[in-house]
């Protein structure tokens, strides 16, 4: 994949959320690192989390305005379509999406040591 430039589709992860967006600005800082401004697509869950943080501490600054090159990764629409197509094929073959068992950790037990579902 080539270098990230304005107009490149990129992805990033945030606390288990997959974020996909388009680079709208690129800046090379004095330290030599590239920083990008990104227009994120269908980013409601991330925005909800940031709004919650702001409601808890209105004086805090939440969310990045620019993203260091190491935080974002280029991807093409064709790659995303291929991933989604492969997933649909698997679901159609098996009749259901594969499940992943997530082991419970001690912090996910309530006062009576009963498991608490902490998945999103």
PDB file of C-alpha atoms in Angstrom:
ATOM      1  CA  UNK A   1       0.000   0.000   0.000  1.00  0.00           C
ATOM      2  CA  UNK A   2       1.268   3.467  -0.809  1.00  0.00           C
ATOM      3  CA  UNK A   3       1.845   6.416   1.483  1.00  0.00           C
ATOM      4  CA  UNK A   4      -1.108   8.113   3.101  1.00  0.00           C
ATOM      5  CA  UNK A   5      -2.123  11.300   1.299  1.00  0.00           C
ATOM      6  CA  UNK A   6      -5.163  13.589   1.234  1.00  0.00           C
ATOM      7  CA  UNK A   7      -8.085  11.525  -0.042  1.00  0.00           C
ATOM      8  CA  UNK A   8      -6.737   8.191   1.263  1.00  0.00           C
ATOM      9  CA  UNK A   9      -9.246   5.931   2.996  1.00  0.00           C
ATOM     10  CA  UNK A  10      -7.848   4.899   6.397  1.00  0.00           C
ATOM     11  CA  UNK A  11      -8.862   2.837   9.396  1.00  0.00           C
ATOM     12  CA  UNK A  12      -8.048   3.047  13.075  1.00  0.00           C
ATOM     13  CA  UNK A  13      -9.170   1.252  16.200  1.00  0.00           C
ATOM     14  CA  UNK A  14     -10.471   2.844  19.390  1.00  0.00           C
ATOM     15  CA  UNK A  15     -11.412   0.651  22.377  1.00  0.00           C
ATOM     16  CA  UNK A  16     -12.681  -2.115  20.139  1.00  0.00           C
ATOM     17  CA  UNK A  17     -14.393   0.174  17.629  1.00  0.00           C
ATOM     18  CA  UNK A  18     -13.340   0.048  13.992  1.00  0.00           C
ATOM     19  CA  UNK A  19     -13.211   3.580  12.614  1.00  0.00           C
ATOM     20  CA  UNK A  20     -12.954   4.256   8.882  1.00  0.00           C
ATOM     21  CA  UNK A  21     -12.464   7.706   7.386  1.00  0.00           C
ATOM     22  CA  UNK A  22     -10.970   9.823   4.629  1.00  0.00           C
ATOM     23  CA  UNK A  23      -7.855  11.972   5.078  1.00  0.00           C
ATOM     24  CA  UNK A  24      -8.709  15.650   4.536  1.00  0.00           C
ATOM     25  CA  UNK A  25      -5.394  17.260   5.524  1.00  0.00           C
ATOM     26  CA  UNK A  26      -1.752  16.250   5.953  1.00  0.00           C
ATOM     27  CA  UNK A  27       0.865  18.118   7.969  1.00  0.00           C
ATOM     28  CA  UNK A  28       4.535  17.285   8.472  1.00  0.00           C
ATOM     29  CA  UNK A  29       5.584  18.408  11.955  1.00  0.00           C
ATOM     30  CA  UNK A  30       9.018  19.697  12.950  1.00  0.00           C
ATOM     31  CA  UNK A  31       9.742  16.258  14.425  1.00  0.00           C
ATOM     32  CA  UNK A  32       9.344  14.751  10.936  1.00  0.00           C
ATOM     33  CA  UNK A  33       6.128  12.867  11.691  1.00  0.00           C
ATOM     34  CA  UNK A  34       3.105  13.174   9.409  1.00  0.00           C
ATOM     35  CA  UNK A  35      -0.164  14.150  11.085  1.00  0.00           C
ATOM     36  CA  UNK A  36      -3.554  13.777   9.431  1.00  0.00           C
ATOM     37  CA  UNK A  37      -6.970  15.354   9.802  1.00  0.00           C
ATOM     38  CA  UNK A  38      -9.617  12.742   9.065  1.00  0.00           C
ATOM     39  CA  UNK A  39     -13.314  12.892   8.254  1.00  0.00           C
ATOM     40  CA  UNK A  40     -14.589   9.747   9.971  1.00  0.00           C
ATOM     41  CA  UNK A  41     -17.526   7.882   8.392  1.00  0.00           C
ATOM     42  CA  UNK A  42     -20.527   6.548  10.344  1.00  0.00           C
ATOM     43  CA  UNK A  43     -18.745   7.380  13.597  1.00  0.00           C
ATOM     44  CA  UNK A  44     -21.722   7.659  15.954  1.00  0.00           C
ATOM     45  CA  UNK A  45     -20.495   5.223  18.612  1.00  0.00           C
ATOM     46  CA  UNK A  46     -17.155   7.015  18.942  1.00  0.00           C
ATOM     47  CA  UNK A  47     -18.890  10.414  19.106  1.00  0.00           C
ATOM     48  CA  UNK A  48     -21.263   9.114  21.792  1.00  0.00           C
ATOM     49  CA  UNK A  49     -18.317   8.019  23.927  1.00  0.00           C
ATOM     50  CA  UNK A  50     -16.596  11.398  23.513  1.00  0.00           C
ATOM     51  CA  UNK A  51     -19.835  13.246  24.359  1.00  0.00           C
ATOM     52  CA  UNK A  52     -20.195  11.139  27.492  1.00  0.00           C
ATOM     53  CA  UNK A  53     -16.652  12.055  28.561  1.00  0.00           C
ATOM     54  CA  UNK A  54     -17.422  15.728  27.907  1.00  0.00           C
ATOM     55  CA  UNK A  55     -20.590  15.496  30.022  1.00  0.00           C
ATOM     56  CA  UNK A  56     -18.546  14.074  32.905  1.00  0.00           C
ATOM     57  CA  UNK A  57     -15.846  16.745  32.612  1.00  0.00           C
ATOM     58  CA  UNK A  58     -16.806  19.716  30.414  1.00  0.00           C
ATOM     59  CA  UNK A  59     -13.333  21.243  30.887  1.00  0.00           C
ATOM     60  CA  UNK A  60     -11.523  18.213  29.484  1.00  0.00           C
ATOM     61  CA  UNK A  61     -10.395  17.781  25.904  1.00  0.00           C
ATOM     62  CA  UNK A  62     -11.512  14.533  24.320  1.00  0.00           C
ATOM     63  CA  UNK A  63     -10.871  13.079  20.899  1.00  0.00           C
ATOM     64  CA  UNK A  64      -7.986  13.928  18.617  1.00  0.00           C
ATOM     65  CA  UNK A  65      -8.025  16.687  16.009  1.00  0.00           C
ATOM     66  CA  UNK A  66      -5.026  15.220  14.204  1.00  0.00           C
ATOM     67  CA  UNK A  67      -3.780  11.654  14.055  1.00  0.00           C
ATOM     68  CA  UNK A  68      -0.111  10.681  13.981  1.00  0.00           C
ATOM     69  CA  UNK A  69       0.777   8.477  11.003  1.00  0.00           C
ATOM     70  CA  UNK A  70       1.334   5.472  13.282  1.00  0.00           C
ATOM     71  CA  UNK A  71      -2.317   5.597  14.442  1.00  0.00           C
ATOM     72  CA  UNK A  72      -3.995   5.239  11.042  1.00  0.00           C
ATOM     73  CA  UNK A  73      -3.655   2.646   8.321  1.00  0.00           C
ATOM     74  CA  UNK A  74      -4.552   2.883   4.631  1.00  0.00           C
ATOM     75  CA  UNK A  75      -7.245   0.597   3.226  1.00  0.00           C
ATOM     76  CA  UNK A  76      -9.071   0.561  -0.098  1.00  0.00           C
ATOM     77  CA  UNK A  77     -12.828   0.278  -0.612  1.00  0.00           C
ATOM     78  CA  UNK A  78     -12.089  -2.884  -2.586  1.00  0.00           C
ATOM     79  CA  UNK A  79     -10.323  -4.440   0.419  1.00  0.00           C
ATOM     80  CA  UNK A  80     -13.267  -3.606   2.680  1.00  0.00           C
ATOM     81  CA  UNK A  81     -15.697  -5.079   0.147  1.00  0.00           C
ATOM     82  CA  UNK A  82     -13.563  -8.236  -0.085  1.00  0.00           C
ATOM     83  CA  UNK A  83     -13.516  -8.631   3.721  1.00  0.00           C
ATOM     84  CA  UNK A  84     -17.288  -8.154   3.933  1.00  0.00           C
ATOM     85  CA  UNK A  85     -17.849 -10.545   1.017  1.00  0.00           C
ATOM     86  CA  UNK A  86     -15.711 -13.234   2.641  1.00  0.00           C
ATOM     87  CA  UNK A  87     -17.687 -12.830   5.856  1.00  0.00           C
ATOM     88  CA  UNK A  88     -21.027 -13.097   4.006  1.00  0.00           C
ATOM     89  CA  UNK A  89     -19.792 -16.250   2.236  1.00  0.00           C
ATOM     90  CA  UNK A  90     -18.847 -17.864   5.528  1.00  0.00           C
ATOM     91  CA  UNK A  91     -22.189 -16.961   7.098  1.00  0.00           C
ATOM     92  CA  UNK A  92     -24.071 -18.317   4.071  1.00  0.00           C
ATOM     93  CA  UNK A  93     -22.099 -21.584   4.181  1.00  0.00           C
ATOM     94  CA  UNK A  94     -22.582 -22.101   7.906  1.00  0.00           C
ATOM     95  CA  UNK A  95     -26.024 -20.555   8.235  1.00  0.00           C
ATOM     96  CA  UNK A  96     -24.784 -18.283  11.003  1.00  0.00           C
ATOM     97  CA  UNK A  97     -21.871 -16.087  11.906  1.00  0.00           C
ATOM     98  CA  UNK A  98     -19.100 -17.843  13.810  1.00  0.00           C
ATOM     99  CA  UNK A  99     -19.042 -17.051  17.498  1.00  0.00           C
ATOM    100  CA  UNK A 100     -16.028 -16.316  19.610  1.00  0.00           C
ATOM    101  CA  UNK A 101     -16.000 -17.295  23.251  1.00  0.00           C
ATOM    102  CA  UNK A 102     -14.596 -14.509  25.389  1.00  0.00           C
ATOM    103  CA  UNK A 103     -13.299 -15.812  28.709  1.00  0.00           C
ATOM    104  CA  UNK A 104     -14.519 -13.924  31.735  1.00  0.00           C
ATOM    105  CA  UNK A 105     -11.896 -12.210  33.805  1.00  0.00           C
ATOM    106  CA  UNK A 106     -12.169 -11.710  37.578  1.00  0.00           C
ATOM    107  CA  UNK A 107     -13.202  -8.076  37.102  1.00  0.00           C
ATOM    108  CA  UNK A 108     -16.279  -9.241  35.169  1.00  0.00           C
ATOM    109  CA  UNK A 109     -17.858 -10.969  38.168  1.00  0.00           C
ATOM    110  CA  UNK A 110     -20.470  -9.292  40.356  1.00  0.00           C
ATOM    111  CA  UNK A 111     -20.608  -9.308  44.175  1.00  0.00           C
ATOM    112  CA  UNK A 112     -21.979 -12.894  44.206  1.00  0.00           C
ATOM    113  CA  UNK A 113     -19.222 -14.046  41.820  1.00  0.00           C
ATOM    114  CA  UNK A 114     -21.759 -14.349  39.000  1.00  0.00           C
ATOM    115  CA  UNK A 115     -20.501 -13.535  35.487  1.00  0.00           C
ATOM    116  CA  UNK A 116     -21.372 -10.122  34.101  1.00  0.00           C
ATOM    117  CA  UNK A 117     -21.582  -9.672  30.323  1.00  0.00           C
ATOM    118  CA  UNK A 118     -19.132  -6.844  29.622  1.00  0.00           C
ATOM    119  CA  UNK A 119     -19.166  -7.143  25.831  1.00  0.00           C
ATOM    120  CA  UNK A 120     -20.446  -4.226  23.730  1.00  0.00           C
TER     121      UNK A 120
END
